[in-house]
Coordinates of C-alpha atoms and ligand atoms in Angstrom, one line a residue:
X1 CA 7.1 -25.2 16.3
X2 CA 8.9 -23.5 13.4
X3 CA 7.2 -21.2 11.1
X4 CA 6.8 -22.3 7.9
X5 CA 8.4 -20.6 5.6
X6 CA 6.5 -19.8 1.6
X7 CA 9.2 -18.1 -1.0
X8 CA 8.6 -16.3 -4.3
X9 CA 10.2 -14.9 -6.7
X10 CA 9.4 -13.4 -10.5
X11 CA 10.7 -14.5 -13.6
X12 CA 11.0 -13.1 -16.8
X13 CA 9.7 -9.6 -16.0
X14 CA 9.0 -7.9 -13.5
X15 CA 5.2 -5.8 -12.3
X16 CA 3.2 -9.3 -13.4
X17 CA 1.7 -9.2 -9.8
X18 CA 4.4 -11.0 -7.3
X19 CA 3.1 -9.1 -4.6
X20 CA -0.8 -9.9 -5.3
X21 CA -0.3 -12.7 -5.5
X22 CA 1.4 -12.7 -2.4
X23 CA -1.2 -11.2 -0.5
X24 CA -3.9 -13.6 -2.2
X25 CA -2.0 -16.8 -0.9
X26 CA -2.3 -15.4 2.6
X27 CA -5.4 -14.6 2.6
X28 CA -6.6 -18.6 1.2
X29 CA -3.8 -19.2 4.4
X30 CA -5.9 -17.0 6.8
X31 CA -9.3 -17.9 5.1
X32 CA -8.3 -21.4 6.9
X33 CA -7.7 -20.3 10.8
X34 CA -2.7 -19.7 10.2
X35 CA -1.6 -16.4 11.8
X36 CA 0.2 -15.7 8.8
X37 CA 2.9 -12.7 8.1
X38 CA 4.6 -11.0 4.7
X39 CA 8.2 -9.9 4.1
X40 CA 9.8 -8.3 1.1
X41 CA 12.9 -8.1 0.7
X42 CA 13.7 -5.0 -1.4
X43 CA 17.6 -5.9 -3.4
X44 CA 17.8 -1.9 -3.9
X45 CA 20.3 0.2 -2.3
X46 CA 17.6 2.3 -0.4
X47 CA 17.7 1.8 3.3
X48 CA 13.9 2.4 2.4
X49 CA 11.7 3.5 0.0
X50 CA 11.4 6.8 2.0
X51 CA 13.6 9.2 0.0
X52 CA 12.7 8.0 -3.4
X53 CA 11.0 9.5 -6.0
X54 CA 7.5 8.5 -6.4
X55 CA 8.1 8.0 -10.1
X56 CA 10.3 5.3 -9.0
X57 CA 8.5 3.4 -6.8
X58 CA 5.1 4.3 -6.8
X59 CA 4.3 4.7 -3.0
X60 CA 5.3 4.9 0.2
X61 CA 3.2 3.2 2.7
X62 CA 3.4 3.7 6.5
X63 CA 3.2 0.6 8.5
X64 CA 2.3 1.5 13.0
X65 CA 5.4 1.0 13.7
X66 CA 6.2 4.6 11.8
X67 CA 8.2 2.5 8.8
X68 CA 8.5 3.2 5.3
X69 CA 8.0 0.6 3.3
X70 CA 7.4 -0.6 -0.5
X71 CA 3.6 -0.6 -2.0
X72 CA 3.6 -4.0 -1.4
X73 CA 3.4 -4.3 2.2
X74 CA -0.7 -2.3 1.4
X75 CA -1.4 -5.1 -1.0
X76 CA -0.3 -7.9 1.7
X77 CA -2.3 -5.5 4.4
X78 CA -5.3 -5.1 2.6
X79 CA -5.7 -8.6 1.5
X80 CA -5.1 -9.9 4.3
X81 CA -6.5 -7.8 6.7
X82 CA -2.7 -7.6 9.5
X83 CA -1.1 -5.7 10.5
X84 CA 3.4 -6.3 9.4
X85 CA 5.8 -4.1 11.0
X86 CA 9.7 -2.9 10.0
X87 CA 11.5 -6.3 9.7
X88 CA 8.9 -6.8 7.5
X89 CA 10.6 -5.1 4.7
X90 CA 13.9 -5.5 3.7
X91 CA 16.3 -4.1 1.2
X92 CA 19.9 -4.5 0.3
X93 CA 21.1 -1.4 1.7
X94 CA 19.9 -2.2 5.7
X95 CA 21.7 -5.9 5.6
X96 CA 24.4 -3.8 4.1
X97 CA 24.5 -1.1 6.6
X98 CA 24.1 -3.7 9.1
X99 CA 26.7 -5.5 8.4
X100 CA 29.5 -2.7 7.6
X101 CA 28.8 -1.5 11.2
X102 CA 29.2 -4.7 12.8
X103 CA 32.3 -4.4 11.4
X104 CA 33.4 -0.8 12.3
X105 CA 32.1 -1.7 15.6
X106 CA 34.8 -4.5 15.0
X107 CA 32.3 -7.8 15.9
X108 CA 34.9 -9.6 13.2
X109 CA 38.4 -8.5 14.0
X110 CA 40.9 -10.5 12.4
X111 CA 37.7 -11.6 9.3
X112 CA 37.6 -10.5 5.8
X113 CA 34.3 -9.9 5.3
X114 CA 31.7 -11.5 2.2
X115 CA 28.4 -11.6 0.5
X116 CA 28.6 -15.1 1.8
X117 CA 28.6 -16.1 4.0
X118 CA 28.0 -12.4 6.2
X119 CA 24.9 -11.1 3.9
X120 CA 23.9 -13.8 3.7
X121 CA 24.0 -14.3 7.2
X122 CA 22.2 -10.9 7.9
X123 CA 19.6 -12.2 5.7
X124 CA 18.7 -15.1 7.0
X125 CA 18.5 -13.7 10.7
X126 CA 16.4 -10.5 9.5
X127 CA 14.0 -13.0 7.8
X128 CA 13.7 -15.4 11.1
X129 CA 12.7 -11.8 13.2
X130 CA 8.9 -12.1 11.1
X131 CA 8.0 -15.1 13.4
X132 CA 9.6 -14.0 16.5
X133 CA 8.0 -10.5 15.8
X134 CA 4.9 -11.3 14.5
X135 CA 3.9 -14.8 16.4
X136 CA 2.6 -16.4 12.4
X137 CA 3.3 -20.0 12.1
X138 CA 3.9 -18.8 7.5
X139 CA 6.2 -16.5 6.6
X140 CA 5.6 -15.6 3.4
X141 CA 8.7 -13.8 1.8
X142 CA 8.6 -12.1 -1.8
X143 CA 11.8 -11.5 -3.4
X144 CA 11.5 -8.3 -5.2
X145 CA 12.9 -8.2 -8.7
X146 CA 13.1 -10.9 -11.3
X147 CA 15.2 -14.3 -11.0
X148 CA 18.6 -13.0 -13.0
X149 CA 19.1 -9.7 -11.7
X150 CA 22.3 -9.2 -10.6
X151 CA 21.2 -7.1 -7.1
X152 CA 18.7 -10.1 -6.0
X153 CA 21.4 -13.0 -5.7
X154 CA 21.9 -12.7 -2.1
X155 CA 19.0 -13.3 -2.0
X156 CA 18.2 -15.4 -4.0
X157 CA 21.2 -17.7 -2.3
X158 CA 20.1 -17.6 1.1
X159 CA 16.7 -18.6 1.1
X160 CA 18.6 -21.4 -1.1
X161 CA 20.4 -21.8 2.8
X162 CA 17.0 -21.4 4.3
X163 CA 15.9 -24.6 2.2
X164 CA 19.0 -26.9 3.9
X165 CA 18.4 -24.7 6.8
X166 CA 14.7 -26.1 6.9
X167 CA 14.7 -28.7 5.4
X168 CA 11.2 -29.4 2.4
X169 CA 8.5 -29.6 4.4
X170 CA 9.5 -26.5 5.7
X171 CA 10.0 -24.4 2.9
X172 CA 8.1 -23.6 -0.2
X173 CA 9.3 -22.4 -3.4
X174 CA 6.5 -19.9 -5.8
X175 CA 8.1 -18.6 -8.9
X176 CA 5.8 -16.5 -10.8
X177 CA 6.1 -16.1 -14.5
X178 CA 4.7 -14.2 -17.1
X179 CA 3.5 -16.1 -20.2
X180 CA 3.2 -13.7 -23.6
X181 CA 1.2 -14.3 -26.0
X182 CA 2.7 -13.6 -29.7
X183 CA 0.1 -12.0 -32.0
X184 CA 0.7 -13.3 -35.7
X185 CA 0.4 -16.7 -34.1
X186 CA -2.3 -16.4 -31.5
X187 CA -0.3 -18.2 -29.3
X188 CA 0.9 -17.9 -25.7
X189 CA 4.7 -18.6 -25.1
X190 CA 6.1 -20.5 -22.0
X191 CA 10.3 -20.5 -23.6
X192 CA 10.6 -17.3 -21.4
X193 CA 9.1 -19.3 -17.6
X194 CA 11.3 -22.2 -19.4
X195 CA 14.4 -20.4 -18.9
X196 CA 14.0 -18.3 -15.3
X197 CA 13.6 -21.8 -14.4
X198 CA 16.6 -22.8 -15.7
X199 CA 18.0 -19.5 -14.6
X200 CA 16.0 -20.5 -11.2
X201 CA 17.8 -23.6 -10.6
X202 CA 21.3 -22.5 -12.2
X203 CA 21.5 -20.9 -8.5
X204 CA 20.3 -23.8 -6.2
X205 CA 16.7 -23.5 -5.9
X206 CA 14.0 -25.3 -8.1
X207 CA 10.5 -24.2 -7.7
X208 CA 8.0 -26.2 -6.4
X209 CA 4.6 -24.1 -7.5
X210 CA 4.7 -21.8 -10.8
X211 CA 2.2 -19.6 -11.5
X212 CA 2.1 -18.4 -15.2
X213 CA 0.2 -15.0 -15.7
X214 CA -1.3 -14.0 -18.5
X215 CA -3.5 -11.4 -20.2
X216 CA -5.1 -14.8 -22.1
X217 CA -6.7 -17.9 -21.2
X218 CA -4.1 -20.6 -20.5
X219 CA -5.6 -24.3 -21.6
X220 CA -4.1 -28.1 -20.3
X221 CA -1.7 -29.1 -22.8
X222 CA 0.2 -25.2 -22.0
X223 CA 0.2 -26.7 -17.8
X224 CA 1.6 -29.8 -19.2
X225 CA 3.9 -28.3 -21.4
X226 CA 5.4 -26.1 -18.4
X227 CA 4.8 -29.2 -15.9
X228 CA 7.6 -31.0 -17.8
X229 CA 9.2 -28.3 -19.4
X230 CA 10.0 -26.7 -15.6
X231 CA 10.5 -30.7 -13.4
X232 CA 6.8 -29.3 -11.5
X233 CA 3.5 -31.2 -10.6
X234 CA 0.4 -30.8 -13.5
X235 CA -2.3 -29.3 -10.6
X236 CA 1.3 -26.9 -9.3
X237 CA 1.3 -25.0 -12.7
X238 CA -1.5 -22.4 -11.6
X239 CA -2.5 -20.0 -14.7
X240 CA -3.2 -16.7 -13.2
X241 CA -5.5 -14.8 -15.8
X242 CA -5.1 -11.3 -15.3
X243 CA -8.7 -10.5 -13.8
X244 CA -9.4 -6.7 -13.3
X245 CA -10.8 -7.7 -9.5
X246 CA -8.5 -7.7 -7.6
X247 CA -10.4 -8.9 -5.1
X248 CA -11.3 -11.6 -7.3
X249 CA -7.8 -13.4 -6.9
X250 CA -7.5 -15.4 -3.9
X251 CA -11.1 -16.9 -4.9
X252 CA -9.5 -18.1 -8.4
X253 CA -6.5 -18.8 -5.9
X254 CA -9.0 -21.6 -4.0
X255 CA -10.4 -22.8 -7.1
X256 CA -6.6 -23.9 -8.5
X257 CA -6.8 -26.0 -5.1
X258 CA -3.4 -23.9 -4.3
X259 CA -3.7 -23.9 -0.7
X260 CA -4.3 -27.1 -0.8
X261 CA -1.4 -28.0 -1.9
X262 CA 0.8 -26.2 -0.6
X263 CA -0.8 -27.6 2.9
X264 CA 0.1 -31.0 1.0
X265 CA 4.0 -30.2 0.8
X266 CA 4.4 -28.1 4.3
X267 CA 2.9 -30.3 6.0
X268 CA -0.3 -28.4 7.8
X269 CA -3.7 -28.8 8.4
X270 CA -5.9 -26.6 8.3
X271 CA -7.5 -25.0 11.6
X272 CA -10.5 -25.0 10.0
X273 CA -12.2 -24.9 6.4
X274 CA -11.7 -21.3 4.7
X275 CA -15.3 -19.3 5.1
X276 CA -15.8 -17.4 1.6
X277 CA -19.1 -16.4 2.1
X278 CA -17.7 -12.5 3.0
X279 CA -15.2 -12.0 -0.2
X280 CA -17.3 -14.1 -2.5
X281 CA -20.3 -11.0 -2.1
X282 CA -17.4 -8.3 -1.7
X283 CA -16.8 -9.6 -5.6
X284 CA -19.7 -10.3 -6.3
X285 CA -20.5 -6.2 -5.7
X286 CA -17.5 -4.9 -7.5
X287 CA -19.7 -7.0 -10.7
X288 CA -23.3 -6.0 -10.1
X289 CA -23.8 -2.3 -11.8
X290 CA -24.1 0.0 -9.5
X291 CA -25.2 4.3 -9.7
X292 CA -21.5 6.1 -10.5
X293 CA -20.1 8.4 -7.8
X294 CA -17.0 10.5 -10.4
X295 CA -13.9 12.1 -7.4
X296 CA -11.1 14.3 -9.4
X297 CA -7.7 12.6 -7.5
X298 CA -5.5 15.6 -7.8
X299 CA -2.4 15.3 -7.6
X300 CA 1.3 15.8 -8.7
X301 CA 1.7 11.9 -10.1
X302 CA -1.6 11.5 -11.1
X303 CA 0.5 10.4 -14.3
X304 CA 1.6 7.3 -12.2
X305 CA -1.4 5.1 -10.1
X306 CA 0.5 3.6 -8.7
X307 CA 1.5 7.1 -6.9
X308 CA -1.9 6.9 -4.8
X309 CA -2.5 3.3 -5.1
X310 CA -3.4 3.4 -1.1
X311 CA -5.7 5.9 -1.5
X312 CA -7.3 4.5 -4.6
X313 CA -8.4 1.5 -3.3
X314 CA -9.3 3.8 0.1
X315 CA -11.9 5.3 -2.0
X316 CA -13.0 1.7 -4.1
X317 CA -13.2 0.0 -0.2
X318 CA -15.8 2.9 0.9
X319 CA -17.9 2.7 -2.6
X320 CA -18.5 -0.6 -2.4
X321 CA -19.6 -0.3 1.4
X322 CA -22.1 2.3 0.1
X323 CA -23.1 0.6 -3.2
X324 CA -22.2 2.7 -5.4
X325 CA -19.3 2.4 -8.1
X326 CA -16.3 5.1 -7.7
X327 CA -15.7 7.1 -11.3
X328 CA -12.1 7.9 -10.1
X329 CA -10.7 11.2 -12.4
X330 CA -7.1 11.9 -12.5
X331 CA -6.8 15.6 -12.0
X332 CA -2.6 16.5 -12.6
X333 CA -1.8 19.6 -9.6
X334 CA -0.5 21.3 -13.0
X335 CA -3.1 21.1 -14.8
X336 CA -5.0 23.9 -13.0
X337 CA -2.6 26.1 -11.9
X338 CA -2.7 26.7 -16.1
X339 CA -6.1 26.8 -16.3
X340 CA -6.9 23.3 -17.2
X341 CA -9.3 21.1 -16.4
X342 CA -11.2 23.2 -14.3
X343 CA -14.7 21.4 -16.3
X344 CA -13.4 18.1 -14.2
X345 CA -13.4 20.1 -11.3
X346 CA -17.2 21.4 -12.0
X347 CA -17.9 18.1 -13.2
X348 CA -17.0 15.5 -9.8
X349 CA -19.6 14.8 -7.2
X350 CA -16.0 14.9 -4.8
X351 CA -12.2 16.2 -4.7
X352 CA -9.5 14.5 -2.6
X353 CA -6.0 16.1 -2.0
X354 CA -3.6 12.9 -1.7
X355 CA -0.2 13.3 0.4
X356 CA 3.2 15.1 -1.3
X357 CA 5.9 17.2 -0.6
X358 CA 7.3 20.3 -1.9
X359 CA 6.3 23.4 -4.1
X360 CA 5.3 21.7 -7.6
X361 CA 1.6 21.8 -8.0
X362 CA 0.8 23.7 -5.3
X363 CA -1.1 26.5 -5.7
X364 CA -3.2 23.6 -8.4
X365 CA -4.6 21.9 -5.4
X366 CA -5.1 25.1 -3.3
X367 CA -6.8 26.4 -6.2
X368 CA -8.9 22.6 -6.2
X369 CA -9.7 23.3 -2.1
X370 CA -10.9 26.9 -2.9
X371 CA -12.9 24.9 -5.5
X372 CA -14.9 22.4 -3.1
X373 CA -15.0 25.2 -0.9
X374 CA -16.7 28.0 -2.4
X375 CA -18.9 25.1 -5.0
X376 CA -20.2 23.4 -1.7
X377 CA -17.8 20.2 -3.8
X378 CA -17.2 17.0 -0.9
X379 CA -13.5 17.4 -0.1
X380 CA -11.2 15.2 1.8
X381 CA -7.5 16.4 2.6
X382 CA -5.0 13.5 3.0
X383 CA -1.8 15.5 5.0
X384 CA -0.8 17.5 2.2
X385 CA -4.0 18.1 0.9
X386 CA -5.5 19.1 4.3
X387 CA -2.3 21.6 4.4
X388 CA -4.2 23.0 1.6
X389 CA -7.6 23.3 2.6
X390 CA -5.9 25.5 5.5
X391 CA -3.7 27.6 2.9
X392 CA -6.6 27.9 1.0
X393 CA -8.9 28.4 4.3
X394 CA -5.9 30.7 6.1
X395 CA -6.3 32.7 2.2
X396 CA -10.1 33.7 2.2
X397 CA -9.8 34.1 6.3
X398 CA -6.8 36.7 6.1
X399 CA -7.3 38.4 3.1
X400 CA -4.4 38.2 1.6
X401 CA -1.8 35.9 -0.5
X402 CA 0.8 35.7 1.5
X403 CA -0.5 33.0 3.7
X404 CA 2.1 29.9 2.5
X405 CA 3.6 26.4 4.3
X406 CA 6.6 27.7 5.2
X407 CA 8.3 24.3 3.8
X408 CA 7.1 26.5 0.5
X409 CA 7.9 29.8 1.2
X410 CA 10.4 30.2 4.8
X411 CA 9.6 34.1 4.1
X412 CA 5.7 34.2 4.2
X413 CA 4.2 36.6 6.2
X414 CA 1.8 34.0 7.2
X415 CA 2.9 30.5 7.6
X416 CA 0.3 28.9 8.7
X417 CA 1.6 25.3 8.5
X418 CA 4.6 25.3 10.3
X419 CA 7.7 22.9 10.7
X420 CA 6.9 21.4 13.6
X421 CA 9.6 22.0 16.6
X422 CA 10.8 18.1 17.4
X423 CA 11.7 18.5 13.3
X424 CA 13.8 21.7 13.1
X425 CA 17.4 21.0 12.9
X426 CA 16.8 18.6 12.0
X427 CA 18.6 17.9 8.3
X428 CA 19.0 13.9 7.6
X429 CA 16.6 12.9 4.9
X430 CA 15.4 9.0 5.1
X431 CA 13.4 8.4 8.1
X432 CA 13.4 11.3 10.1
X433 CA 10.0 12.2 9.8
X434 CA 6.5 12.1 12.1
X435 CA 6.3 8.1 11.3
X436 CA 3.1 5.9 12.1
X437 CA 1.1 5.6 14.9
X438 CA -0.4 8.0 16.9
X439 CA -3.1 8.8 18.4
X440 CA -6.2 11.8 18.2
X441 CA -8.6 12.4 20.5
X442 CA -12.2 13.4 18.9
X443 CA -14.1 16.8 19.0
X444 CA -17.5 16.3 20.1
X445 CA -20.3 17.2 17.4
X446 CA -17.5 16.8 15.1
X447 CA -18.3 15.2 11.5
X448 CA -15.3 13.2 12.3
X449 CA -16.1 11.7 15.5
X450 CA -19.5 10.7 14.0
X451 CA -17.5 9.3 10.9
X452 CA -15.5 6.8 13.8
X453 CA -18.4 7.3 16.1
X454 CA -15.9 6.7 19.5
X455 CA -13.5 9.9 20.9
X456 CA -9.9 8.3 20.2
X457 CA -8.1 6.7 16.5
X458 CA -4.7 5.5 16.5
X459 CA -3.8 6.8 12.8
X460 CA -0.5 5.9 10.8
X461 CA 1.3 9.7 9.6
X462 CA 4.3 10.5 8.1
X463 CA 5.0 14.6 8.2
X464 CA 7.3 16.7 8.8
X465 CA 4.7 20.0 8.9
X466 CA 1.5 20.9 10.6
X467 CA -0.8 23.3 11.8
X468 CA 0.7 26.7 13.3
X469 CA -1.5 26.9 17.0
X470 CA -1.1 30.4 15.9
X471 CA -3.5 30.5 14.2
X472 CA -5.9 28.6 16.0
X473 CA -8.3 31.1 17.4
X474 CA -8.5 32.9 14.8
X475 CA -9.4 30.6 12.1
X476 CA -11.7 28.9 14.5
X477 CA -13.7 32.2 14.6
X478 CA -14.2 31.9 10.9
X479 CA -15.6 28.6 10.6
X480 CA -12.3 26.7 11.1
X481 CA -13.0 23.3 12.6
X482 CA -10.2 21.8 14.9
X483 CA -12.1 18.5 15.3
X484 CA -9.3 15.8 16.2
X485 CA -6.8 16.6 18.3
X486 CA -3.6 14.8 19.8
X487 CA -4.1 14.4 23.4
X488 CA -1.9 16.9 25.2
X489 CA -4.1 19.3 22.7
X490 CA -1.4 21.0 21.1
X491 CA -1.4 19.8 17.5
X492 CA -4.2 19.2 14.8
X493 CA -4.6 16.2 13.4
X494 CA -8.0 17.0 11.5
X495 CA -9.1 20.4 10.4
X496 CA -13.3 20.3 8.8
X497 CA -15.2 23.5 7.6
X498 CA -18.5 24.5 9.0
X499 CA -21.6 25.0 6.9
X500 CA -19.9 23.0 3.9
X501 CA -21.6 19.8 3.2
X502 CA -17.9 17.9 3.7
X503 CA -14.9 18.9 4.0
X504 CA -12.0 17.7 5.7
X505 CA -8.5 17.3 6.5
X506 CA -6.3 14.8 8.1
X507 CA -2.7 15.7 8.9
X508 CA -2.3 11.3 9.2
X509 CA -3.3 9.1 6.3
X510 CA -6.8 7.3 6.8
X511 CA -5.7 6.0 3.3
X512 CA -3.6 3.3 5.1
X513 CA -5.7 1.4 7.3
X514 CA -8.4 0.8 5.0
X515 CA -9.4 -2.8 3.9
X516 CA -11.9 -4.5 1.4
X517 CA -14.3 -6.1 4.3
X518 CA -13.7 -2.7 6.8
X519 CA -13.5 -0.3 4.5
X520 CA -11.9 3.7 7.0
X521 CA -15.1 5.8 8.8
X522 CA -13.7 8.7 6.8
X523 CA -13.7 7.7 3.5
X524 CA -17.2 6.4 3.8
X525 CA -17.9 9.1 4.8
X526 CA -16.1 11.5 2.5
X527 CA -17.5 8.5 -0.1
X528 CA -21.4 9.4 0.9
X529 CA -21.6 13.2 1.5
X530 CA -20.2 12.8 -2.5
X531 CA -23.4 10.2 -3.0
X532 CA -25.2 12.9 -1.4
X533 CA -24.5 15.1 -3.6
X534 CA -24.7 13.5 -6.8
X535 CA -27.6 12.8 -6.0
X536 CA -27.8 9.0 -6.0
X537 CA -29.0 6.4 -3.7
X538 CA -26.4 5.2 -1.1
X539 CA -27.3 1.6 1.1
X540 CA -26.1 2.1 4.7
X541 CA -22.6 0.4 4.7
X542 CA -23.4 -3.4 6.4
X543 CA -21.7 -3.9 9.3
X544 CA -18.0 -4.2 9.6
X545 CA -17.0 -7.6 9.2
X546 CA -14.1 -9.7 11.4
X547 CA -11.0 -8.7 9.6
Ligands
LIG1 N1 5.4 17.9 2.8 C1 4.2 17.7 4.2 C2 4.7 17.8 5.6 O1 6.2 17.4 4.9 C3 2.6 17.2 3.3 C4 2.9 15.6 4.0 C5 2.8 14.1 3.4 O2 1.8 14.5 2.1 N2 3.2 13.2 3.7 O3 4.5 17.3 6.0

């Protein structure tokens, strides 16, 4: 059977939640027993977002196979509870790199290489790879940016061609737009939506479904107007009012009968009726009043919450499973360096130091680790956060400030965190870190082993530096437990501190594998310790639900 395709384009403005919409539609279909996969087409010229500043791009989401991808892949994986692969995020950079290297090899000898057909063919080939590599029956494809952007034109053209190649019963176009609200007249406006649909039409694509995002309720007459002006059926105009509880969106789309419409259009019969009990419980519990547990997230990109989106979501998943409400305090590590915000650390029930690169704000993160260790405050260090915990401990054990990671001070006397041997000599930046899934052997009797309830786990990585084994024995003698190691015992994957309620750091990124209905065990263990510190009652997490 050929796969069915649902294409998502965006109109009017960006950042209206196209990624979340695609993810939620994916959930609707999975809930009916379809095997789905989602692909993001990013029009920028970088090969992947791995080399971009989080200020430009938000978080870099890492997949099992080590692909460094757009943060929308995190939405897809969390909402649908699937695991995607590297073909699920393609960029203009990748497409051109492939075509240009083929040209250099001589594959097109004699020919002129053009956007149509060479670039569009390569885009179509890569879209085709999703079904081949995942075996999904329905592929959702999201085009980044907004219709009309110069950069996304080849992608849009490739989708237009796919519609003629595969036929209308195998392809649906969903256009996600924004209805601005005019304060003076107190009304929502559809004109920008009409214009963006006209723009899409000028490229040869008529949308089948319009998802109209808005901050205010959209009434029936407005739906009718959009249907009429944009030439879609009224039932295919889906108002999507801003929803503070992200995981409510699939339920709203279900109520709007989006899946029924899509199945009708794609001539699909659902394998079974959707069962929303677990999601309804999830949303109900999110809404319920619960005791608050406050967590400080100490980072250097805290102005942009998207830079830590998976960490925030993982904390929320764990809090929800424990029946408490996450009260997240964003703390800028540079503020701690200037002596500010220490009162925030004093007031919280737990501290998280997430991943990061480069020396800015490092000392503030070390201060946060020091505060946590000396105040018995639960601490979770993620990648760089684990390295900060090691440096802090080293300074205390060795009795000198001359302890650092060689990432920040090449000539430090005690490089307790050092470049991994297989990273020596690597100078190119793109895709060269230790990336993706690696196994980790848990040590009996440790907090980590207890949390996971199993001996070996596989987690996603993205780093160049590691714990320096020359210090392992000394640190261990002073109370640092190396509770997770690579199976050959060489690489420290998890470190924890004895005689502390919970001070644990992972060299990997557990935040990439947490799901709303299957919170990550390390986050649950950390949040439980924070509940105890807060003195609030918590539930034992419910049994792990099926993905
Ligand atoms: N900069 C550190 C390293 O490369 C930590 C990386 C991270 O936090 N993802 O090892």
